[in-house]
XYZ file of C-alpha atoms in Angstrom:
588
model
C -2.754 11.314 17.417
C -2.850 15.051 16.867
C -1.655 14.407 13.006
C -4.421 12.366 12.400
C -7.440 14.448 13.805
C -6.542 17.014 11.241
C -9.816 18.903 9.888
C -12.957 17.580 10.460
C -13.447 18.285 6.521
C -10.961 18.195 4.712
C -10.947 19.521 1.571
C -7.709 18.564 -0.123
C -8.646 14.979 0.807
C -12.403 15.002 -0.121
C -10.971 16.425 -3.514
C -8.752 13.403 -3.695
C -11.379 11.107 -3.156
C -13.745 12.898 -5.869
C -10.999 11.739 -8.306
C -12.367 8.237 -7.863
C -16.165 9.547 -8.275
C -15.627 10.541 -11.844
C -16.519 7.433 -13.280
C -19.511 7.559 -11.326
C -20.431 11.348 -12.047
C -23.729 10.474 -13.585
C -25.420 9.356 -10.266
C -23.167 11.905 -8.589
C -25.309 14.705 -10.034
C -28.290 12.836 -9.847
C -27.949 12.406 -5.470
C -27.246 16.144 -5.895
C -30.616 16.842 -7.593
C -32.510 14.405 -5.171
C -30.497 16.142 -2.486
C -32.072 19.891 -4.239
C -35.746 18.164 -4.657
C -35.883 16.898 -0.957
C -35.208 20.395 -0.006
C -38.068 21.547 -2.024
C -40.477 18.899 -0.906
C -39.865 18.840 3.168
C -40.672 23.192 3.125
C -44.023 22.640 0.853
C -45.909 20.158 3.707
C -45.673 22.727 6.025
C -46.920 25.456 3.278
C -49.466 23.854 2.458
C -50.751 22.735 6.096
C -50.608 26.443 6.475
C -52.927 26.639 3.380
C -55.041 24.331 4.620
C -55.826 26.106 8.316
C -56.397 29.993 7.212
C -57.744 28.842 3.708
C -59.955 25.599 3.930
C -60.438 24.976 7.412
C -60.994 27.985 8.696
C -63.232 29.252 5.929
C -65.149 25.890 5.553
C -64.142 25.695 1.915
C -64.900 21.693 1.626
C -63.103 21.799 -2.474
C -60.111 23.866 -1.164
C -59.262 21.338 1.480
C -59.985 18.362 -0.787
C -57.474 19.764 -3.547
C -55.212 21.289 -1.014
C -55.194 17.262 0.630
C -54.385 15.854 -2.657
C -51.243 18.347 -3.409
C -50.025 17.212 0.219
C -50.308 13.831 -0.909
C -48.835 14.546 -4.213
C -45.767 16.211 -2.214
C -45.153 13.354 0.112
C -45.340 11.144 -3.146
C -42.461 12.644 -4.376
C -40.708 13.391 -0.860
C -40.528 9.484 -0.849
C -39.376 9.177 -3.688
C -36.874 11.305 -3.468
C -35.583 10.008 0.035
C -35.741 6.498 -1.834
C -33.508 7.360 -4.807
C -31.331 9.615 -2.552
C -30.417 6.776 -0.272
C -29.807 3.698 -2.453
C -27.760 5.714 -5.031
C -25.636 7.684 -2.354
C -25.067 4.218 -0.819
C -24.314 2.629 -4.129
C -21.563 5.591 -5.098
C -20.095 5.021 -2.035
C -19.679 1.412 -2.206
C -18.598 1.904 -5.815
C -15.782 4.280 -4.898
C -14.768 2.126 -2.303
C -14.724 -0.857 -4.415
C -11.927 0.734 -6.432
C -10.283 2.422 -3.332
C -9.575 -0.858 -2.077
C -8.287 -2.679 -4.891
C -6.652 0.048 -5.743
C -5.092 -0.413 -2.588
C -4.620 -4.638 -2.179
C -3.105 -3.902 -5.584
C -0.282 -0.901 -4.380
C -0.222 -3.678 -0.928
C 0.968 -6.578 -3.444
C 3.969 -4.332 -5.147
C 5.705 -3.358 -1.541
C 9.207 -4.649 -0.465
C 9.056 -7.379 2.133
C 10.857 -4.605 4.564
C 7.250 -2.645 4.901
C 6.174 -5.866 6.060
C 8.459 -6.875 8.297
C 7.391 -3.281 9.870
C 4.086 -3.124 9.988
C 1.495 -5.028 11.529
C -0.506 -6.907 9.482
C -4.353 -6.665 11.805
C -3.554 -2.629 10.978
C -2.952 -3.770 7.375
C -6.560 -5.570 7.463
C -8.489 -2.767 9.299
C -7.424 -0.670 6.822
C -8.417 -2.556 4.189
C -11.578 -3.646 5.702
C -13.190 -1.216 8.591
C -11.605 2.418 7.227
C -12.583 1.562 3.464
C -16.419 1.640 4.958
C -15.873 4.255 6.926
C -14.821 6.175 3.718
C -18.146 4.658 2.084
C -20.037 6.608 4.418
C -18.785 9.429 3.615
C -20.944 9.597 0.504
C -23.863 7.285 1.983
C -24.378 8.989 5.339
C -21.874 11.750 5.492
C -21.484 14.351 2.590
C -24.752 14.244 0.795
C -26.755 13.731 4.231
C -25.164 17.141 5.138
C -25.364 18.961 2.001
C -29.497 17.684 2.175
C -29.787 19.178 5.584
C -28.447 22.597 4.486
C -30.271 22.940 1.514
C -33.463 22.155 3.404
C -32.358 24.828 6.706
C -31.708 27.303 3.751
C -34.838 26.763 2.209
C -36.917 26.799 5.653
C -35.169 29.596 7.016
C -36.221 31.501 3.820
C -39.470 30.543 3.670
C -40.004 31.750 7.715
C -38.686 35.426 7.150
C -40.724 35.502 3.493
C -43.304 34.114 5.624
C -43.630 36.382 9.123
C -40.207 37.963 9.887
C -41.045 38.905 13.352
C -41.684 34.766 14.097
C -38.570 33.958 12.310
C -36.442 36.145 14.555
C -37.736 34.346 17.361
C -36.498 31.265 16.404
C -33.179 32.515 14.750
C -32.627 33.805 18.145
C -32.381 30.575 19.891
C -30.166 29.112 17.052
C -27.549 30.090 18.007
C -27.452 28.564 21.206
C -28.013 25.302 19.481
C -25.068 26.084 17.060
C -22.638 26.553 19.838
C -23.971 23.160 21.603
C -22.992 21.629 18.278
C -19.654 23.086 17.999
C -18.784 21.794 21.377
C -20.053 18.719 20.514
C -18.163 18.242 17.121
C -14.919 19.111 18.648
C -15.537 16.422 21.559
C -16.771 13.705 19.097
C -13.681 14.551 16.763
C -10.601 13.588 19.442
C -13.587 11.006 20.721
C -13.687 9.322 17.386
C -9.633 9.142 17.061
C -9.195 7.169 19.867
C -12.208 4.613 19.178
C -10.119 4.361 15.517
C -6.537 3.902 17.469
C -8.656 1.183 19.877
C -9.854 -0.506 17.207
C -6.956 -0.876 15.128
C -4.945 -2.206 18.347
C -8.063 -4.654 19.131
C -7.621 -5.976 15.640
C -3.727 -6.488 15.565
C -4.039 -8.362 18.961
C -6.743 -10.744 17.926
C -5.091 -11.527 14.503
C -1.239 -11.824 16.107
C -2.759 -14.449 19.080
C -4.789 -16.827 16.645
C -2.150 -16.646 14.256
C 0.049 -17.659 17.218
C -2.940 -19.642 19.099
C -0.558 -22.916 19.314
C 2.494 -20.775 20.587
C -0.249 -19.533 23.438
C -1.484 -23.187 24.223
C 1.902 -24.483 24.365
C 3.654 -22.137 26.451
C 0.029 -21.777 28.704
C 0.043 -18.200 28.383
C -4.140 -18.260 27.824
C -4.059 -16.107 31.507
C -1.648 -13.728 30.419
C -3.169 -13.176 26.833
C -6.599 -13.204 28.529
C -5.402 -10.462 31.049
C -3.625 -8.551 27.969
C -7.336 -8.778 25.980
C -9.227 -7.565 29.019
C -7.439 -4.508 29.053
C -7.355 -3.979 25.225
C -10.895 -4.516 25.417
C -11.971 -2.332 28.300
C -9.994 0.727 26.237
C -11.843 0.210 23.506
C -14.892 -0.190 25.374
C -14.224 3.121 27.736
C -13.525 4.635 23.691
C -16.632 3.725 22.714
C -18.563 4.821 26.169
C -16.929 8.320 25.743
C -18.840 8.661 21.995
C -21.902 7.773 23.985
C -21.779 10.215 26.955
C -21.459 12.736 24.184
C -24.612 11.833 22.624
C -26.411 11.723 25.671
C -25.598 15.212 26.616
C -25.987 16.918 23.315
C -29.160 15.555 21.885
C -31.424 15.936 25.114
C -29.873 19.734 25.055
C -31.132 19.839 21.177
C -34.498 18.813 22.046
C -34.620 21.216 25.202
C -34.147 24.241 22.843
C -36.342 22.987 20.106
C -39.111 22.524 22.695
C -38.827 26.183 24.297
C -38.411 27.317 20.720
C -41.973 25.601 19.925
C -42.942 27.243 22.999
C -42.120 30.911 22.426
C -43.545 30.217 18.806
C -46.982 29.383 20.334
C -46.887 32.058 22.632
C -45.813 34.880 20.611
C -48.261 33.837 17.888
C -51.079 33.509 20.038
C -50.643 36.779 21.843
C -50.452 38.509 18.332
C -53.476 36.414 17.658
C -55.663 37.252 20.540
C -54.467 41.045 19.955
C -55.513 41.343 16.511
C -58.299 38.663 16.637
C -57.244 37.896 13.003
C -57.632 34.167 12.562
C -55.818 33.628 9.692
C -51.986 33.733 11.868
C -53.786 29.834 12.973
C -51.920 28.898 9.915
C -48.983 30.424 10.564
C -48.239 29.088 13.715
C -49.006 25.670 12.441
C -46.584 26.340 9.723
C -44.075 27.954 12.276
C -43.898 24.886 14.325
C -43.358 22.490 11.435
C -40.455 24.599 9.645
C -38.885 25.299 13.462
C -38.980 21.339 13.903
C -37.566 20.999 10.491
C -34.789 23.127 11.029
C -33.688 22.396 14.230
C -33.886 18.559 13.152
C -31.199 18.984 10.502
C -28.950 20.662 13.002
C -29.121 17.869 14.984
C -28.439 15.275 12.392
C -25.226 17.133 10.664
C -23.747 16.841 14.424
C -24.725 13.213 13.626
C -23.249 12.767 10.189
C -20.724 15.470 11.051
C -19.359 13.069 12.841
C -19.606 10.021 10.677
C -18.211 12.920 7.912
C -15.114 13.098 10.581
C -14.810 9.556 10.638
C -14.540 8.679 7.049
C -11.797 11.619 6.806
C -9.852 10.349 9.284
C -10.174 6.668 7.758
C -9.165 8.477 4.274
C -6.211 10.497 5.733
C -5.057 6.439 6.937
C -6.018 4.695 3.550
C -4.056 7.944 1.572
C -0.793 7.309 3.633
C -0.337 3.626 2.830
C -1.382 4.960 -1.423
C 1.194 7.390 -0.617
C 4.059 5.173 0.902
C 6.801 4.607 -1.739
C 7.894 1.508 -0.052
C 8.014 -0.424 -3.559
C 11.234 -2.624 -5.690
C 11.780 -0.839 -8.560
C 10.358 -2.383 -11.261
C 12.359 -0.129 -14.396
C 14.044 -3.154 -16.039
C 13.032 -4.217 -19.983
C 15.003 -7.101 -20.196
C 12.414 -10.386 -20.689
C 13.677 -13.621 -21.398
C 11.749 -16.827 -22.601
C 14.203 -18.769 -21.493
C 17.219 -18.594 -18.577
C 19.596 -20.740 -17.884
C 20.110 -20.131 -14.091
C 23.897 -18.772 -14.664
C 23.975 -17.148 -11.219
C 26.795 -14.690 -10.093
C 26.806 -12.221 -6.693
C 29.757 -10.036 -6.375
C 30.733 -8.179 -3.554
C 27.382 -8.061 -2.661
C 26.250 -5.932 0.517
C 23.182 -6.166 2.607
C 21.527 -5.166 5.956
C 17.657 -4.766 6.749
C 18.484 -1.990 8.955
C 20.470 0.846 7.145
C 23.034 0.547 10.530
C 23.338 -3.469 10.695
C 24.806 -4.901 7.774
C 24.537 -8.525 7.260
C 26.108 -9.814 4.207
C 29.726 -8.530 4.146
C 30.778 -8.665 0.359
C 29.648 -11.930 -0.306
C 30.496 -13.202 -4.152
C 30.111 -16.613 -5.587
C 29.313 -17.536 -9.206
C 26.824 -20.845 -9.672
C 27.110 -22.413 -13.245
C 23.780 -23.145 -14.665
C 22.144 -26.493 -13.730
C 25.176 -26.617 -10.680
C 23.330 -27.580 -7.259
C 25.102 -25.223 -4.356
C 24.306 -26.003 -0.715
C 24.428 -23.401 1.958
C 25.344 -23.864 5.033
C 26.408 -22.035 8.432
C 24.840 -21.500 11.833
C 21.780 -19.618 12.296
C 21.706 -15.985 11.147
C 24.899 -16.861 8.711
C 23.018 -14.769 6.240
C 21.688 -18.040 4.454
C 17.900 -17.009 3.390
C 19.188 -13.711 3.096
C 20.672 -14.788 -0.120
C 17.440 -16.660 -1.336
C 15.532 -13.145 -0.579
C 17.966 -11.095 -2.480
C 18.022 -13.206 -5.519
C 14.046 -13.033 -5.789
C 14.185 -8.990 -5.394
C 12.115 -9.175 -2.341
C 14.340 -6.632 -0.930
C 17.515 -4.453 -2.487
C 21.187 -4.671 -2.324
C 23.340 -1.727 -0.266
C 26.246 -2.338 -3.012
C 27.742 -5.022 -5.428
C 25.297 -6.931 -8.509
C 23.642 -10.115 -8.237
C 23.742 -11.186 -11.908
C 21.322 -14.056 -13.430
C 22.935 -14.874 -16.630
C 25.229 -12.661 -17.338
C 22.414 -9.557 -16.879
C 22.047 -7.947 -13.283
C 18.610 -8.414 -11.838
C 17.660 -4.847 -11.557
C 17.302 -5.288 -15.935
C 15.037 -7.628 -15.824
C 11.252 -7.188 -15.650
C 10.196 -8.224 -12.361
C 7.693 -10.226 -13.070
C 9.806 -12.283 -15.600
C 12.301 -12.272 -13.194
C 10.236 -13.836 -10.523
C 8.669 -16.146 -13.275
C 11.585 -18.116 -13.573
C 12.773 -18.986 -9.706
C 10.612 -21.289 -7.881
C 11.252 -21.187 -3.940
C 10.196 -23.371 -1.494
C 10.397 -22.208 1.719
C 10.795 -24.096 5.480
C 7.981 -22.153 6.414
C 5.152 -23.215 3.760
C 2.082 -20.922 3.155
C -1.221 -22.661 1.773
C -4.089 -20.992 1.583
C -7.457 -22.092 2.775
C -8.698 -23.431 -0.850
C -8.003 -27.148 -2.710
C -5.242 -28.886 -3.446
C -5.209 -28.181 -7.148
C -5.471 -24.504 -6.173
C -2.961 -24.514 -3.773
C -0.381 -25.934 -6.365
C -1.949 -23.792 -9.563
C -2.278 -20.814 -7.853
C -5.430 -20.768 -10.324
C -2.734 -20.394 -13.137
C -4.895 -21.259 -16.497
C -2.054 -22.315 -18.300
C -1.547 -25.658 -15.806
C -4.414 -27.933 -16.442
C -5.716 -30.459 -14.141
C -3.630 -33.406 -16.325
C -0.446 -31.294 -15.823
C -0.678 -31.191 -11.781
C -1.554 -35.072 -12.056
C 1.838 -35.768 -14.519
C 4.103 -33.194 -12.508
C 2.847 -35.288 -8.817
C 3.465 -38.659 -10.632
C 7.097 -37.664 -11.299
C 7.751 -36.851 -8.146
C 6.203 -39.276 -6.606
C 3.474 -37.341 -4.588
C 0.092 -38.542 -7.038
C -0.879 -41.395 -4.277
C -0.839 -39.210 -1.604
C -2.745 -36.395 -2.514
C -4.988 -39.208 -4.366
C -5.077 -40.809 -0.940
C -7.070 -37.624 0.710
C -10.911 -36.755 0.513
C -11.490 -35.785 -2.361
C -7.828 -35.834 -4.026
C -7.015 -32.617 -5.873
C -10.415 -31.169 -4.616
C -9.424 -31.228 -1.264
C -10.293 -28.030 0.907
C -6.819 -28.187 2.935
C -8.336 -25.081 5.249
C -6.491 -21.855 6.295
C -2.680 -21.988 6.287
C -3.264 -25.827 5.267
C -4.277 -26.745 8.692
C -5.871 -30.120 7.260
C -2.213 -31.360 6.361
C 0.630 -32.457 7.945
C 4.051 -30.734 7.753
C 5.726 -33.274 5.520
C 2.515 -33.363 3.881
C 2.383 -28.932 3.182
C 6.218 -29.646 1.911
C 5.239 -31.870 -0.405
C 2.676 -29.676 -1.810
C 5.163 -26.540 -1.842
C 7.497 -28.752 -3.976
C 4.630 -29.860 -6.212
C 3.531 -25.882 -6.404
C 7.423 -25.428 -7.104
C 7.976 -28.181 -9.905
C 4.686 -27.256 -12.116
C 6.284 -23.962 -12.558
C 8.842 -25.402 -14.435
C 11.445 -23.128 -13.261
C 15.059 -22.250 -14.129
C 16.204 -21.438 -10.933
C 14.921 -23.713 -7.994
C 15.731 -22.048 -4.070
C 15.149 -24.558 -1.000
C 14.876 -24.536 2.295
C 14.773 -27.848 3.120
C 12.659 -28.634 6.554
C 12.493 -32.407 6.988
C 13.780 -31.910 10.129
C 10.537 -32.352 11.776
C 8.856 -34.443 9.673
C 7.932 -38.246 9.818
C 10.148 -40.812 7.716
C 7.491 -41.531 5.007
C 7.283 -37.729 4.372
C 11.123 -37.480 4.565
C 11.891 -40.300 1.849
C 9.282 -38.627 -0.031
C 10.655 -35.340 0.203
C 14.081 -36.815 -1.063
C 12.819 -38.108 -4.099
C 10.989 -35.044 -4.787
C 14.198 -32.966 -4.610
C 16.509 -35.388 -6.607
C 13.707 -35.067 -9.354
C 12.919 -31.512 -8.812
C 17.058 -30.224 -8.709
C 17.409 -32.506 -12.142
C 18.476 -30.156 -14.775
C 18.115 -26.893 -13.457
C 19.945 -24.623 -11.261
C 19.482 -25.017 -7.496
C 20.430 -23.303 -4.398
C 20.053 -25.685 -1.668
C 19.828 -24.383 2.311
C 20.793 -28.059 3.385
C 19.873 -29.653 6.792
C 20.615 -33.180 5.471
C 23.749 -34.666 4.849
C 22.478 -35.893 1.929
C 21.601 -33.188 0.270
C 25.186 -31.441 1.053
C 26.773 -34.852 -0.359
C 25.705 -34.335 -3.628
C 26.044 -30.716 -4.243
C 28.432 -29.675 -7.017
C 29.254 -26.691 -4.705
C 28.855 -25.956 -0.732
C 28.778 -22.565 0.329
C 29.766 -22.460 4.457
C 28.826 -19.110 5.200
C 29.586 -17.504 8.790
C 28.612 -14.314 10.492
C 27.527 -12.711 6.804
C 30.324 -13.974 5.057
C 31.291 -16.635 2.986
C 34.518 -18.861 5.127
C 34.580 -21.936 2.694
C 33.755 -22.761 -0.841
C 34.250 -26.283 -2.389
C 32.312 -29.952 -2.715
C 31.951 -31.898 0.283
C 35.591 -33.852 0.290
C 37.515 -30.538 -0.424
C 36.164 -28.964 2.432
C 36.558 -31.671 5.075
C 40.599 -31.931 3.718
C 40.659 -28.024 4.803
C 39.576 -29.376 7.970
C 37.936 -25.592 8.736
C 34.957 -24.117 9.800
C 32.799 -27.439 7.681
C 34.614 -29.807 9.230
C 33.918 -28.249 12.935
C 30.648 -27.768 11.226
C 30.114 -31.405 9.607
C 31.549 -32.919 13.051
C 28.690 -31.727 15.594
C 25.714 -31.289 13.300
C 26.260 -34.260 10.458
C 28.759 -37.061 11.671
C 25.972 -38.421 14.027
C 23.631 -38.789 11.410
C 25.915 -40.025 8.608
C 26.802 -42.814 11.688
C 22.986 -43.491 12.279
């Protein structure tokens, strides 16, 4: 926690996020100057009220006080003004800058290695996507600009009071200080205060996120008590976070207006004593003018502890944003190699992997697939099977050994042509909460709506998606809650076949899926694997039967290589393999 308090302003970061002002550096200025103008305004009211005791009122001068009246007017004019121009713009850079901040960020998000995933926690991710981007917002909008404005006007007042009568100004510069240190103490409290309610809230997010992502694993096991008893507890931090903020307030700001008050006080008594000595009524205006500029800056000092600590808060939130811009957590991306056209020539040799630098988990595995072959993989669970299918896409890097596609290793390619050319469909399909025709376009302008209908027809999927509200149009909800399983697997192998890729990856998952879906699901393979290299992770006998290649993989390493009859003549590891997890299906 200590890392991330770090100083309350920070210049090296501010300076960082000033970078992403400059295309903005127009109304930049222009918030400065409104900030410079307000300071001017807020000091004349009080100048003038002054005016208008010793100099109208006082003397009875009707046309004095009727022109002094309309300059006040003129000066509030222009106050509001001002204030109007200084908000809405200071607001509007900092939404701007975050704007770009965050895509900036969803962007540098998109290019990391499925190993910063598999790390991190993804309601973290979101907060600080969401919540510390507008934290950094207000930096600019209530923060920065706020303070600068308050300082400029204290300045200003405090120069106008010893100009003015220095003996009244000492008076009240002798009580600032005591309001000074009150807001020192107060800024240090707020700043450890305002870490925690940022470490609460992040923790408040990831547990809400993780338990309705996993809402049916909580109904199904009944753990709604336990979760509920986790939540309360979550909760009641934050909330005792938040409380802590609040007892701060209380204490400081009832302090601020103590002093202010006994400040007013010793104004009105010390100028009335010098009054009453001297019998000189013109010092009316004075103290008039006293009590205005005291109020005005004492009330700054109490909203920079304010925005001082909103300042604090967008730092912070920057200092959390700036770590994930700064983590080099990405694939390489150096290759120049782009090819129209591949013809899914696939070769790994002696190819070494682990996702933890101590745990390997492919032990020099090589194989060569000829293009257009179908391979099946198969082997118990944690045989290193998807590991292969996440290797091949780049989605994380090799200890040692090349993965070739043809002929060229995959690090020469371009990623994104790469990538282009392997379609994977996973067991675990991801839809996202948008139509049908979205879902399987990926809003790619280059497949048109007759495409999707031609590429469903071939694999025999049209009359189902036809036989949904709506058809293609269909809102399928988040995570395509609206579908079945068989029904998502269909639509990942639609997604899949439009793509018209060289390389085609399954995981096949019929496993748990009704016997209309299944047959489906066959067809759409045999039509999908037709002409084009495929790497099958079979759970059907089926499937295995007509591969031109079975991989039996065990413990990271492949045991067995050959088609279906060759391997059950070795009678090995397949057939042990083949006896208790296929024979009782190929009987049924």
């Amino acid at each position: 926690m200590d890392k991330d308090i770090g100083t309350a302003f920070d210049f090296r970061l501010f300076k960082r996020l000033l970078r992403h002002v400059r295309p903005y550096m127009p109304t930049f200025y222009g918030v400065a100057l409104a900030a410079i103008l307000l300071s001017a305004f807020a000091v004349l009211s009080p100048i003038l009220l002054g005016e208008i005791v010793d100099n109208a009122i006082t003397t009875k001068n009707s046309s004095m006080l009727l022109k002094l009246i309309l300059a006040m007017l003129g000066v509030l004019l222009g106050e509001v003004i001002c204030q109007l121009l200084f908000n809405y713009y200071a607001n509007w850079l900092g939404e701007s800058v975050i704007k770009d901040i965050r895509v900036r960020l969803f962007q540098h998000l998109m290019s990391f290695k499925m190993k910063y995933y598999d790390n991190s926690s993804i309601g973290l991710l979101v907060t600080r996507a969401v919540t510390d981007m507008q934290r950094i917002g207000e930096i600019f909008s209530e923060g920065f600009f706020v303070i600068v404005s308050d300082l400029l006007k204290m300045v200003v007042v405090a120069s106008v009071m010893v100009y003015t009568n220095w003996k009244l100004a000492l008076i009240v510069f002798a009580i600032l200080p005591l309001l000074l240190y009150a807001t020192r103490l107060f800024q240090k409290a707020m700043k450890v205060a305002f870490i925690e309610v940022r470490a609460q809230v992040s923790n408040l997010n990831s547990f809400v996120q993780e338990r309705i992502t996993g809402m049916k694993i909580v109904q199904l096991f009944t753990r709604e008590e336990i979760e509920k008893e986790k939540f309360r507890e979550i909760n009641e931090k934050h909330k005792n976070a938040w409380l802590k903020t609040v007892w701060y307030n209380s204490i400081f700001f009832p302090i601020a207006e103590i002093v202010s008050s006994i400040t007013v006080g010793l104004i009105v008594w010390y100028g009335g004593l010098q009054n009453v000595a001297n019998i000189n009524e013109e010092e009316y205006g004075t103290i008039f003018m006293f009590i205005l500029l005291s109020s005005m800056l004492f009330r700054p000092l109490r909203q920079i502890a304010d925005k001082f600590n909103t300042l604090q808060m967008g730092m912070v939130a920057a200092n959390r944003v700036f770590k994930i811009l700064d983590t080099n957590s990405h694939i390489e991306d150096i290759g120049t190699t782009e090819k129209e056209n591949i013809k899914g020539d696939i070769e790994f040799s002696d190819v070494r992997f682990g996702y933890l630098e101590d745990e390997e988990v492919l032990h020099g595995i090589s194989f060569h697939v000829n293009a257009g072959e179908t391979v099946a993989i198969v082997g118990a669970t944690g045989a290193g099977k998807s590991t292969i299918v996440n290797l091949l896409n780049r989605f994380y890097e090799i200890n040692s050994g090349s993965i070739k596609v043809d002929g060229i290793d995959i690090k020469d390619y371009k990623l994104s042509s790469l990538r282009s050319k392997i379609a994977v469909v996973l067991q675990d399909v991801f839809l996202f909460a948008d139509t049908i025709a979205n879902n399987i376009s990926l809003k790619n302008d280059d497949i048109t709506e007759v495409n999707l209908e031609q590429a469903a027809k071939q694999i025999g999927v049209h009359n189902f998606i036809m036989s949904l509200p709506g058809g293609y149009n269909f809102n399928i909800k988040e995570r395509g809650g609206m579908l079945s399983s068989g029904q998502r697997q269909l639509i990942a192998f639609l997604r899949a076949y439009v793509s018209n890729p060289s390389i085609l990856i399954l995981d096949e998952a019929t496993s748990s899926v009704d016997t209309y879906s299944e047959q489906l699901i066959q067809l759409a393979t045999e039509k999908i694997t037709e002409g084009r290299t495929s790497i099958i992770i079979a759970h059907r006998l089926a499937t295995i039967k007509k591969a031109d290649k079975i991989l039996v993989m065990d413990d990271g390493r492949i045991v067995e290589m050959g088609t279906h009859k060759e391997l059950l003549k070795q009678k090995g590891y397949y057939q042990n393999l083949y006896e208790a997890q296929f024979l009782t299906e190929e009987v049924l």
